[in-house]
Coordinates of C-alpha atoms in Angstrom, one line a residue:
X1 CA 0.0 0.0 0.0
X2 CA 3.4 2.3 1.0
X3 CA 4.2 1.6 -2.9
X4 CA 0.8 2.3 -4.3
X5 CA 0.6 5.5 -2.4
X6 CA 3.7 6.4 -3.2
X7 CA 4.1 5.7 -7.2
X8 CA 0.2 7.7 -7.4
X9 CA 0.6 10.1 -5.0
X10 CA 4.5 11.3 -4.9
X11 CA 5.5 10.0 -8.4
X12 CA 2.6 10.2 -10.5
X13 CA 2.7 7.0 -11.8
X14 CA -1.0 5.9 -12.3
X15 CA -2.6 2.6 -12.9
X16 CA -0.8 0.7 -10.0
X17 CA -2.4 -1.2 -7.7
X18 CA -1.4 -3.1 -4.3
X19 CA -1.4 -6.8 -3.9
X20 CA -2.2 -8.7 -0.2
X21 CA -2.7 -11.9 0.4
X22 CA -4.0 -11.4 4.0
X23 CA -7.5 -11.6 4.3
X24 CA -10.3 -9.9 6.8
X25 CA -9.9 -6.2 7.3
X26 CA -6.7 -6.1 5.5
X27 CA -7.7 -6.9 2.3
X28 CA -10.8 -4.7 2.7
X29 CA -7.8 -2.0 2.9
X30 CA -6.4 -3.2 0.0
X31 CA -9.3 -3.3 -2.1
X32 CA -10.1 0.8 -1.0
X33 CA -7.1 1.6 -1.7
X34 CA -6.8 -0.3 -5.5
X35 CA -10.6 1.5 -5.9
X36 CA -9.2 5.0 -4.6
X37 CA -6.0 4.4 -6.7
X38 CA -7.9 3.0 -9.9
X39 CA -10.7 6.1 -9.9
X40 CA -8.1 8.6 -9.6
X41 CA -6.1 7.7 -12.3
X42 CA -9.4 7.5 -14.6
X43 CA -9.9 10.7 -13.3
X44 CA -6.3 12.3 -13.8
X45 CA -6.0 10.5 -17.5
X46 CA -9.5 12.0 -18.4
X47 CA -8.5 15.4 -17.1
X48 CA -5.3 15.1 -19.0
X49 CA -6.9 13.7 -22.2
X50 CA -8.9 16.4 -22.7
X51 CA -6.6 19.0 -21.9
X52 CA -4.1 17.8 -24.3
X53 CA -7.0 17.6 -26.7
X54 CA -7.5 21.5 -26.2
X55 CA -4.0 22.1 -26.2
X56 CA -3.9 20.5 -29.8
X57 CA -7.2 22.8 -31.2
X58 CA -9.3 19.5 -30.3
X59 CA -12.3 21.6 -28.7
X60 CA -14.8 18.7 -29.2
X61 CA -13.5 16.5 -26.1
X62 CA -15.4 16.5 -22.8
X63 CA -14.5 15.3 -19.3
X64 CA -16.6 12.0 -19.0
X65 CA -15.3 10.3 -16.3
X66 CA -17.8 10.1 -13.0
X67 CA -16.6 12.4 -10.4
X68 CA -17.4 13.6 -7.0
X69 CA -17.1 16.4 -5.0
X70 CA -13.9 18.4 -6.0
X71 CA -13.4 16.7 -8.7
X72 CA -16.8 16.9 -10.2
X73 CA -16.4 20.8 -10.0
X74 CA -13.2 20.3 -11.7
X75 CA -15.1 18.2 -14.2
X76 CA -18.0 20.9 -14.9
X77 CA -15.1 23.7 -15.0
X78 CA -12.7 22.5 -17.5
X79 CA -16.0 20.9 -19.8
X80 CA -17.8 24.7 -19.5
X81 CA -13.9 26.4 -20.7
X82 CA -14.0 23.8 -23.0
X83 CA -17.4 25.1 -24.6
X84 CA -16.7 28.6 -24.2
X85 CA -13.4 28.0 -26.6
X86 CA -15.5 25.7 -28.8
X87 CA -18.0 29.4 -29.2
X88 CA -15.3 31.5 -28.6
X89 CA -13.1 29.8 -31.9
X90 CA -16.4 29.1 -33.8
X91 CA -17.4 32.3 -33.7
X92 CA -13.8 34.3 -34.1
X93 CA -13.7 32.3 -37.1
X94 CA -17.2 33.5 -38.7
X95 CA -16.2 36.8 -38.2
X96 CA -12.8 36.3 -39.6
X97 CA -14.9 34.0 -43.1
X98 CA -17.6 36.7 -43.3
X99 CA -15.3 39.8 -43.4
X100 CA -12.1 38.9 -44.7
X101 CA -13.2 36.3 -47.5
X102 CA -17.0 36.7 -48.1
X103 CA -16.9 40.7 -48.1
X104 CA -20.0 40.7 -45.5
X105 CA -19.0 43.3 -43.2
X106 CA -20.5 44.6 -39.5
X107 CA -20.1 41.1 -38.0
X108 CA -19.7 40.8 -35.0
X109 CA -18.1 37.8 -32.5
X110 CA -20.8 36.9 -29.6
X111 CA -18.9 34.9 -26.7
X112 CA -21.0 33.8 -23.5
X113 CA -17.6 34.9 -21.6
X114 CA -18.2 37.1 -18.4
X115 CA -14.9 38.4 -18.7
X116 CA -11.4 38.2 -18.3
X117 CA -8.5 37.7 -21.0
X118 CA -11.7 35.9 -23.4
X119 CA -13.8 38.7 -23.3
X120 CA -11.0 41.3 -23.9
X121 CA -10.0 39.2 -26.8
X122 CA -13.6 38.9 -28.0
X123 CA -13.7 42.9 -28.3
X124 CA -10.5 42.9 -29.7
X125 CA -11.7 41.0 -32.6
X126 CA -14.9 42.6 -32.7
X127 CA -13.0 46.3 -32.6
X128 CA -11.2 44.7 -35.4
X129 CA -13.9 43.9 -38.0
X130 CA -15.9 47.1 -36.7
X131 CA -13.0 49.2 -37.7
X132 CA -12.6 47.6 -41.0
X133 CA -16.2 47.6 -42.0
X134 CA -16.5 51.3 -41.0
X135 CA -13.2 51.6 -43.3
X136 CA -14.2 49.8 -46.3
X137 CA -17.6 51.2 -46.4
X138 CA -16.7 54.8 -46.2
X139 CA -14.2 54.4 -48.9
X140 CA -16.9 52.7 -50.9
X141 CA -19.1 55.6 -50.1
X142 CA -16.8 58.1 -51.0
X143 CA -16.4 55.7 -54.6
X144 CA -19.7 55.5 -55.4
X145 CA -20.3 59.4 -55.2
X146 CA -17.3 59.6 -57.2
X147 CA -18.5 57.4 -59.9
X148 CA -21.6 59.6 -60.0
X149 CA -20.0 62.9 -60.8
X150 CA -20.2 64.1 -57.1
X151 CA -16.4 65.2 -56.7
X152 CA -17.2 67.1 -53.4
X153 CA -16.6 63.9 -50.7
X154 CA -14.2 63.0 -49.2
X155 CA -12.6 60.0 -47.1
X156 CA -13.0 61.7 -43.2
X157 CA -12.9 58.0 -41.2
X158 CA -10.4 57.2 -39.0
X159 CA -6.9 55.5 -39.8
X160 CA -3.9 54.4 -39.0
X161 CA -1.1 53.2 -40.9
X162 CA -2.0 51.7 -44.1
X163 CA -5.4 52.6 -44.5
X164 CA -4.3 55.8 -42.9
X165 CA -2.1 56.5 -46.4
X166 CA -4.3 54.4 -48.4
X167 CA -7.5 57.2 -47.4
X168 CA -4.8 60.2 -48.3
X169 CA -3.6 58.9 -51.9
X170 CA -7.5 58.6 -52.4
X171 CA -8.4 62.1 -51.3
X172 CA -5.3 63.4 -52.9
X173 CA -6.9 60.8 -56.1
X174 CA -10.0 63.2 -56.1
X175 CA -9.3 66.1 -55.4
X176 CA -6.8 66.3 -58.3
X177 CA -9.5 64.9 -60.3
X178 CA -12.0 68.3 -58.7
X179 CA -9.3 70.3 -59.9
X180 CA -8.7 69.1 -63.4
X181 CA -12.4 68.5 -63.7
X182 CA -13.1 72.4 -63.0
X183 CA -10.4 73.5 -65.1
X184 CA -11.7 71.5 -68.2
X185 CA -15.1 72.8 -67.6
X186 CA -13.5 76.6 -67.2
X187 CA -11.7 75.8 -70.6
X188 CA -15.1 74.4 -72.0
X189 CA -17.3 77.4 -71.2
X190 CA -14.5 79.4 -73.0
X191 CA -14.4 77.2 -75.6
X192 CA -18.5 77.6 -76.1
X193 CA -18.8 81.2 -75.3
X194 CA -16.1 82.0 -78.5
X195 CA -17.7 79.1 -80.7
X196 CA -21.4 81.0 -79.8
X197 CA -19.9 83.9 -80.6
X198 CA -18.2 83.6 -83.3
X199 CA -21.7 81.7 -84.8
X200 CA -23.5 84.8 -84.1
X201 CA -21.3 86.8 -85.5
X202 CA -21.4 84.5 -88.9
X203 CA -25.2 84.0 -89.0
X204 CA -25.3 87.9 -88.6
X205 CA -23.4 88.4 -91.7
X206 CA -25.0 86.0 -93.5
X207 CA -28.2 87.2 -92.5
X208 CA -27.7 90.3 -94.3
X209 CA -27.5 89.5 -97.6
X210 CA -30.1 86.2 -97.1
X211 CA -32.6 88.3 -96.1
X212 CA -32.2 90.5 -99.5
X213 CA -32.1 87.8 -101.4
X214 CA -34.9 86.4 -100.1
X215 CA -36.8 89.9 -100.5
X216 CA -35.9 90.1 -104.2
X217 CA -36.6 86.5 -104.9
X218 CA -40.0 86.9 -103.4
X219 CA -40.9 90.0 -105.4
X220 CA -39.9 87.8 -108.6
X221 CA -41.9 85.0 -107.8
X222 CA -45.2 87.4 -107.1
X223 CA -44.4 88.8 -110.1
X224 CA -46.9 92.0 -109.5
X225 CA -46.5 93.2 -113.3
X226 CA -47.1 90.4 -114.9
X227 CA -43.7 90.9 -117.1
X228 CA -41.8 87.7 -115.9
X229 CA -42.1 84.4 -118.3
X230 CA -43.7 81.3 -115.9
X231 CA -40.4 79.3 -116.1
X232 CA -38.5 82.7 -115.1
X233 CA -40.9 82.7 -111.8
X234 CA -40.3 79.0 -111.2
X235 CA -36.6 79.9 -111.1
X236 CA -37.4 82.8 -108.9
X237 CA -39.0 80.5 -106.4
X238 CA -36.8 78.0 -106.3
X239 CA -34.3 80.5 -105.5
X240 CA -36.7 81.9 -102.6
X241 CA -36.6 78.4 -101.2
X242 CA -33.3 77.4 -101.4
X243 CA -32.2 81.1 -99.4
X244 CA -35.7 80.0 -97.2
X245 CA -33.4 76.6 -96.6
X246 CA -30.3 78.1 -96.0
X247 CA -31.6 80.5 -93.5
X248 CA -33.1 76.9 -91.7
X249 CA -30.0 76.0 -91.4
X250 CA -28.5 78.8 -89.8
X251 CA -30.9 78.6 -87.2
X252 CA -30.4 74.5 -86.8
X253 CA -26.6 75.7 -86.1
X254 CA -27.0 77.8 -83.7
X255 CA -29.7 75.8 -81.9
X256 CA -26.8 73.6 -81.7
X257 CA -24.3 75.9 -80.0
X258 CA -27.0 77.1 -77.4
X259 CA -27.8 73.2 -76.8
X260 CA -24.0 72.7 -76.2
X261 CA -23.5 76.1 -74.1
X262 CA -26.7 74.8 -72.2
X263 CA -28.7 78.6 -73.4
X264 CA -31.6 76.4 -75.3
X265 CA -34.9 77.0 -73.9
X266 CA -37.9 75.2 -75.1
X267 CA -40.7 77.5 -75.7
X268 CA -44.3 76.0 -75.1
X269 CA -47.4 76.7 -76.7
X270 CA -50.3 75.0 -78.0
X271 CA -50.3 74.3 -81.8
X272 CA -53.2 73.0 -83.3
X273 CA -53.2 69.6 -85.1
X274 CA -55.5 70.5 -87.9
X275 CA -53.1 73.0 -89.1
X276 CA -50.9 70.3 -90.6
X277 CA -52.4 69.6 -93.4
X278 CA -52.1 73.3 -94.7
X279 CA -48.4 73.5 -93.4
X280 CA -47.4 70.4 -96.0
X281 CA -49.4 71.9 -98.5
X282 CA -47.7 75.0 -98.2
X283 CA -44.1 73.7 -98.0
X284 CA -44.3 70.5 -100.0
X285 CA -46.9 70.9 -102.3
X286 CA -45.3 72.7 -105.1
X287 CA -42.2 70.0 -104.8
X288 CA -44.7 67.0 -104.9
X289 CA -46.3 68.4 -107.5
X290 CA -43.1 69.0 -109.8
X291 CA -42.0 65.3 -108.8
X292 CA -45.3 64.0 -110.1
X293 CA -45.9 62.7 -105.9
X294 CA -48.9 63.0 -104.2
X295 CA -48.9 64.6 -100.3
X296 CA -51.8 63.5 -97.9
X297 CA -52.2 63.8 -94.4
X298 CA -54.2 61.7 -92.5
X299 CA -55.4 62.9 -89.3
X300 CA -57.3 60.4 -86.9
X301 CA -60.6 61.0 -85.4
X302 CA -60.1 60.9 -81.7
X303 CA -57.2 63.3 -81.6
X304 CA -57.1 66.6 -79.3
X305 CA -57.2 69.8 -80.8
X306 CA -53.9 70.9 -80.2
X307 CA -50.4 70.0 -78.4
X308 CA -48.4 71.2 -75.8
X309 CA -44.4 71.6 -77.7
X310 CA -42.1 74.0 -79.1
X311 CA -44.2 74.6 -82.5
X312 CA -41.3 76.0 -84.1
X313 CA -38.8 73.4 -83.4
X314 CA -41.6 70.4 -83.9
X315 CA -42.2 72.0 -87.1
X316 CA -38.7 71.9 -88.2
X317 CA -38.0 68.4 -87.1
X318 CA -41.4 67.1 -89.3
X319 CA -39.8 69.4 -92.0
X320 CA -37.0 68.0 -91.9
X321 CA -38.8 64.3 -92.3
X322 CA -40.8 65.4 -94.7
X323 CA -38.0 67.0 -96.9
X324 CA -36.1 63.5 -96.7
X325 CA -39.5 61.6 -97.8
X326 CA -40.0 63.7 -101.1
X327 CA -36.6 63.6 -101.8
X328 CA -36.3 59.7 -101.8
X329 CA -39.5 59.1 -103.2
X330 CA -39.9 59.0 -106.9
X331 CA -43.0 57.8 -107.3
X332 CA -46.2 57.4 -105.4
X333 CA -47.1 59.5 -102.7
X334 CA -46.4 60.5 -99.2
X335 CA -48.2 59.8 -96.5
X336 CA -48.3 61.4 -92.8
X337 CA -50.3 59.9 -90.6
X338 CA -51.0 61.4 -86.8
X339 CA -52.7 59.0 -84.4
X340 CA -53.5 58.5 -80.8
X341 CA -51.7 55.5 -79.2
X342 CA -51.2 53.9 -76.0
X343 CA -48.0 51.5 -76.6
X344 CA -45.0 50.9 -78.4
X345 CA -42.8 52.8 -75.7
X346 CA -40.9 51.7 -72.4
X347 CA -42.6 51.2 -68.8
X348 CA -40.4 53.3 -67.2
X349 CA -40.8 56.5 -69.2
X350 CA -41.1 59.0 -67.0
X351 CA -42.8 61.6 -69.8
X352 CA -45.0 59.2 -71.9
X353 CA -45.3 57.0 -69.0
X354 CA -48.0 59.6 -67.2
X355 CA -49.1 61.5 -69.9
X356 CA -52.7 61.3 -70.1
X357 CA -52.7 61.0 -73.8
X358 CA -49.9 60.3 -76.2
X359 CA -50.1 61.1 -80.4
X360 CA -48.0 59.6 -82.9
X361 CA -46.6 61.6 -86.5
X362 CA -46.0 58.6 -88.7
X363 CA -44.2 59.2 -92.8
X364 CA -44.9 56.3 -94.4
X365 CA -43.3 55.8 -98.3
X366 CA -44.5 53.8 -101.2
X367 CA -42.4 50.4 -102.1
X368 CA -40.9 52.6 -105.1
X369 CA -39.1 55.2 -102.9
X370 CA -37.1 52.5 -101.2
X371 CA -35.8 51.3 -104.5
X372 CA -32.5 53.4 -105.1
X373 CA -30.0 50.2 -105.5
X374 CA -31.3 47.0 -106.6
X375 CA -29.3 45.6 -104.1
X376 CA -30.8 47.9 -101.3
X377 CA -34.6 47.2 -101.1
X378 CA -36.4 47.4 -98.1
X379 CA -40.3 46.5 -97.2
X380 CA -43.2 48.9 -98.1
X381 CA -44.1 51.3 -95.4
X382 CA -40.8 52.7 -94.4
X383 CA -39.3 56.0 -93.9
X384 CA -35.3 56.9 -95.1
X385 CA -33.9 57.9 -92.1
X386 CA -30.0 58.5 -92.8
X387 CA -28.2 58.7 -96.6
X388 CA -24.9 58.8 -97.8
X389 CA -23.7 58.7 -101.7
X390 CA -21.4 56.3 -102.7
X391 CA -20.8 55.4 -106.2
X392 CA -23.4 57.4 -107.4
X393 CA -25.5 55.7 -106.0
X394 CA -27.7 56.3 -103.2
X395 CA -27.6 54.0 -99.5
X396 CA -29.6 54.5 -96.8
X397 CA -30.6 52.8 -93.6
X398 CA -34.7 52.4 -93.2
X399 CA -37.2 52.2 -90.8
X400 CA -40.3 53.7 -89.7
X401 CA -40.7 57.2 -87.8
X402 CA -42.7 57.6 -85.2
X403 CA -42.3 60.8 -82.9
X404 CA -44.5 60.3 -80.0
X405 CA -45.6 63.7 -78.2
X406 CA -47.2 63.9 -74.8

């Protein structure tokens, strides 16, 4: 028993056990002592199993072993550290997944652990990925506007090391961009103000001597005395409408400048629909009828009196149109068709999309007018929207025109 004692209790060696071969209350002593000896050493190796286990990163091992008393606490202790580790690791290790390789930041670690070096290591980590999503999102922030045009932000979260020089290059990054941006915009509202004036300057001078022209041609064309020969008043009217032209496309360039300068102002009024026909009568009609064409407009039942635009600039985008159609259509007629609809455009149009009503201008062209290359023919009902010369010969793209107004 002096050796048993002695080897578990002084030395450490477990799993020894005394042999007697007395009998009566001596071996009752014996057999206590093998039992004490024996249920220790399952205790100690259990204890130092599981230990080890943890030592190793093994945090699924629990004390098993049946225990009393001191022991028993010592059980439930080490088994409820072992747990808290298990959460402790499991969730350190989210954390860790969800912000450093998923991208899913504001995660935080939550540890059942009262306090103590586990709780202060807990809120290190979660200090950790609270800095970093704070960090990341602020730079993303800070992106975004950038992306947009808004060159006003910049990165104001705090830093250190890094991050700390990584936030200045990118504020450096965009406020060098501020600056260039402004002075390109200062060089482009130079560049615009000369190029408007200078176009105003031109139209002026051209203006003078259009406006004679067009004077004199008109007085030809009336031909108040009666002394000009018919074909001499054809030429003086084709020579009224070609200046009539010209001085169209003065004012298309310099709509263009003011569109670019941002000076164009629309200029709404109502314009009555059944004033169209008249309007291609009196701009088309003589051309239709030297090109052996017929002009109709068709104008639907159910349409309102008038619309809501910029009469003069509607007008000179339908004349424009309409100039293309006679001039590609050789024989036939054209047709321009105005309509109510209520489809044919996106969802998410935020004009057409609440208008209460919604009219469509339609040029349709006779098979014939599509035929200017054999090799270039395209279905009955469509418009020439585009045209280029090459070879003599004439190619255009084709479709039909619709302008919806609300």
């Amino acid at each position: 028993m002096i050796r048993v004692a002695k080897e578990v209790g002084t030395d450490g060696k477990l799993g020894g056990q005394a042999e007697v071969t007395m009998g009566g209350t001596w071996k009752a002593l014996t057999e206590n002592v093998n039992v004490l000896a024996g249920n220790l050493t399952k205790q100690v190796r259990n204890v130092a199993f599981v230990t080890t286990a943890v030592a190793n990163g093994d945090l699924s091992q629990k004390i098993d072993v049946e225990a009393r008393g001191e022991l028993l606490e010592l059980k439930s202790t080490v088994n409820k550290r072992v747990d808290q580790l298990s959460s402790f690791a499991s969730e350190v290790t989210r954390v860790a997944k969800e912000v450093g390789v998923e991208g899913k930041l504001g995660g935080q670690a939550n540890v059942a652990i009262a306090g103590g070096t586990w709780r202060d290591l807990t809120d290190n980590v979660n200090r950790l990925a609270n800095n970093l999503t704070g960090q990341v999102r602020a730079i993303m922030e800070v992106s975004i506007a950038v992306t947009q045009g808004d060159l006003t932000r910049s990165i104001s979260v705090e830093a250190h090391g890094e991050v700390l020089a990584l936030r200045g290059n990118l504020n450096q990054m965009i406020a060098n961009l501020r600056d260039t941006t402004q002075r390109n915009q200062e060089q482009l509202a130079r560049t615009s103000k000369y190029k408007s004036e200078f176009l105003a300057n031109m139209s002026h001078e051209l203006r003078t001597p259009l406006n004679s022209l067009l004077i004199l041609s008109q007085l030809l064309a009336d031909n108040p005395d009666g002394n000009l020969e018919p074909k001499q008043v054809e030429f003086a009217t084709t020579i009224h409408m070609a200046g009539a032209d010209l001085l169209s496309l003065i004012n298309d360039i310099l709509d263009l400048s003011k569109i670019e300068s941002g000076t164009m102002t629309v200029e709404l009024d109502a314009m009555r629909i059944d004033t169209l026909p008249t309007y291609v009568e009196r701009n088309f009609g003589e051309l239709a009828r030297h090109k052996g064409l017929a002009a109709e407009v068709v104008l639907a039942a159910d349409l309102p009196v008038s619309l809501m635009t910029d009469p003069r600039r509607f007008l000179q985008v339908l004349k424009n149109l309409l100039a293309n159609a006679f001039k590609f259509t050789q024989h036939g007629k054209v047709l321009l068709s105005v309509s109510v609809v209520t489809s044919g455009w996106s969802s998410g149009h935020m004009t057409l999309g609440r208008a209460p009503q919604v009219s469509t201008f339609t040029l349709y062209l006779p098979q014939s007018a599509a035929i200017l290359c054999a090799s270039h023919r395209r279905p009955s009902g469509e418009v020439a929207t585009a045209s280029r010369r090459r070879g003599g010969c004439a190619r255009r793209r084709q479709g039909r025109w619709a302008r919806r107004l609300a």
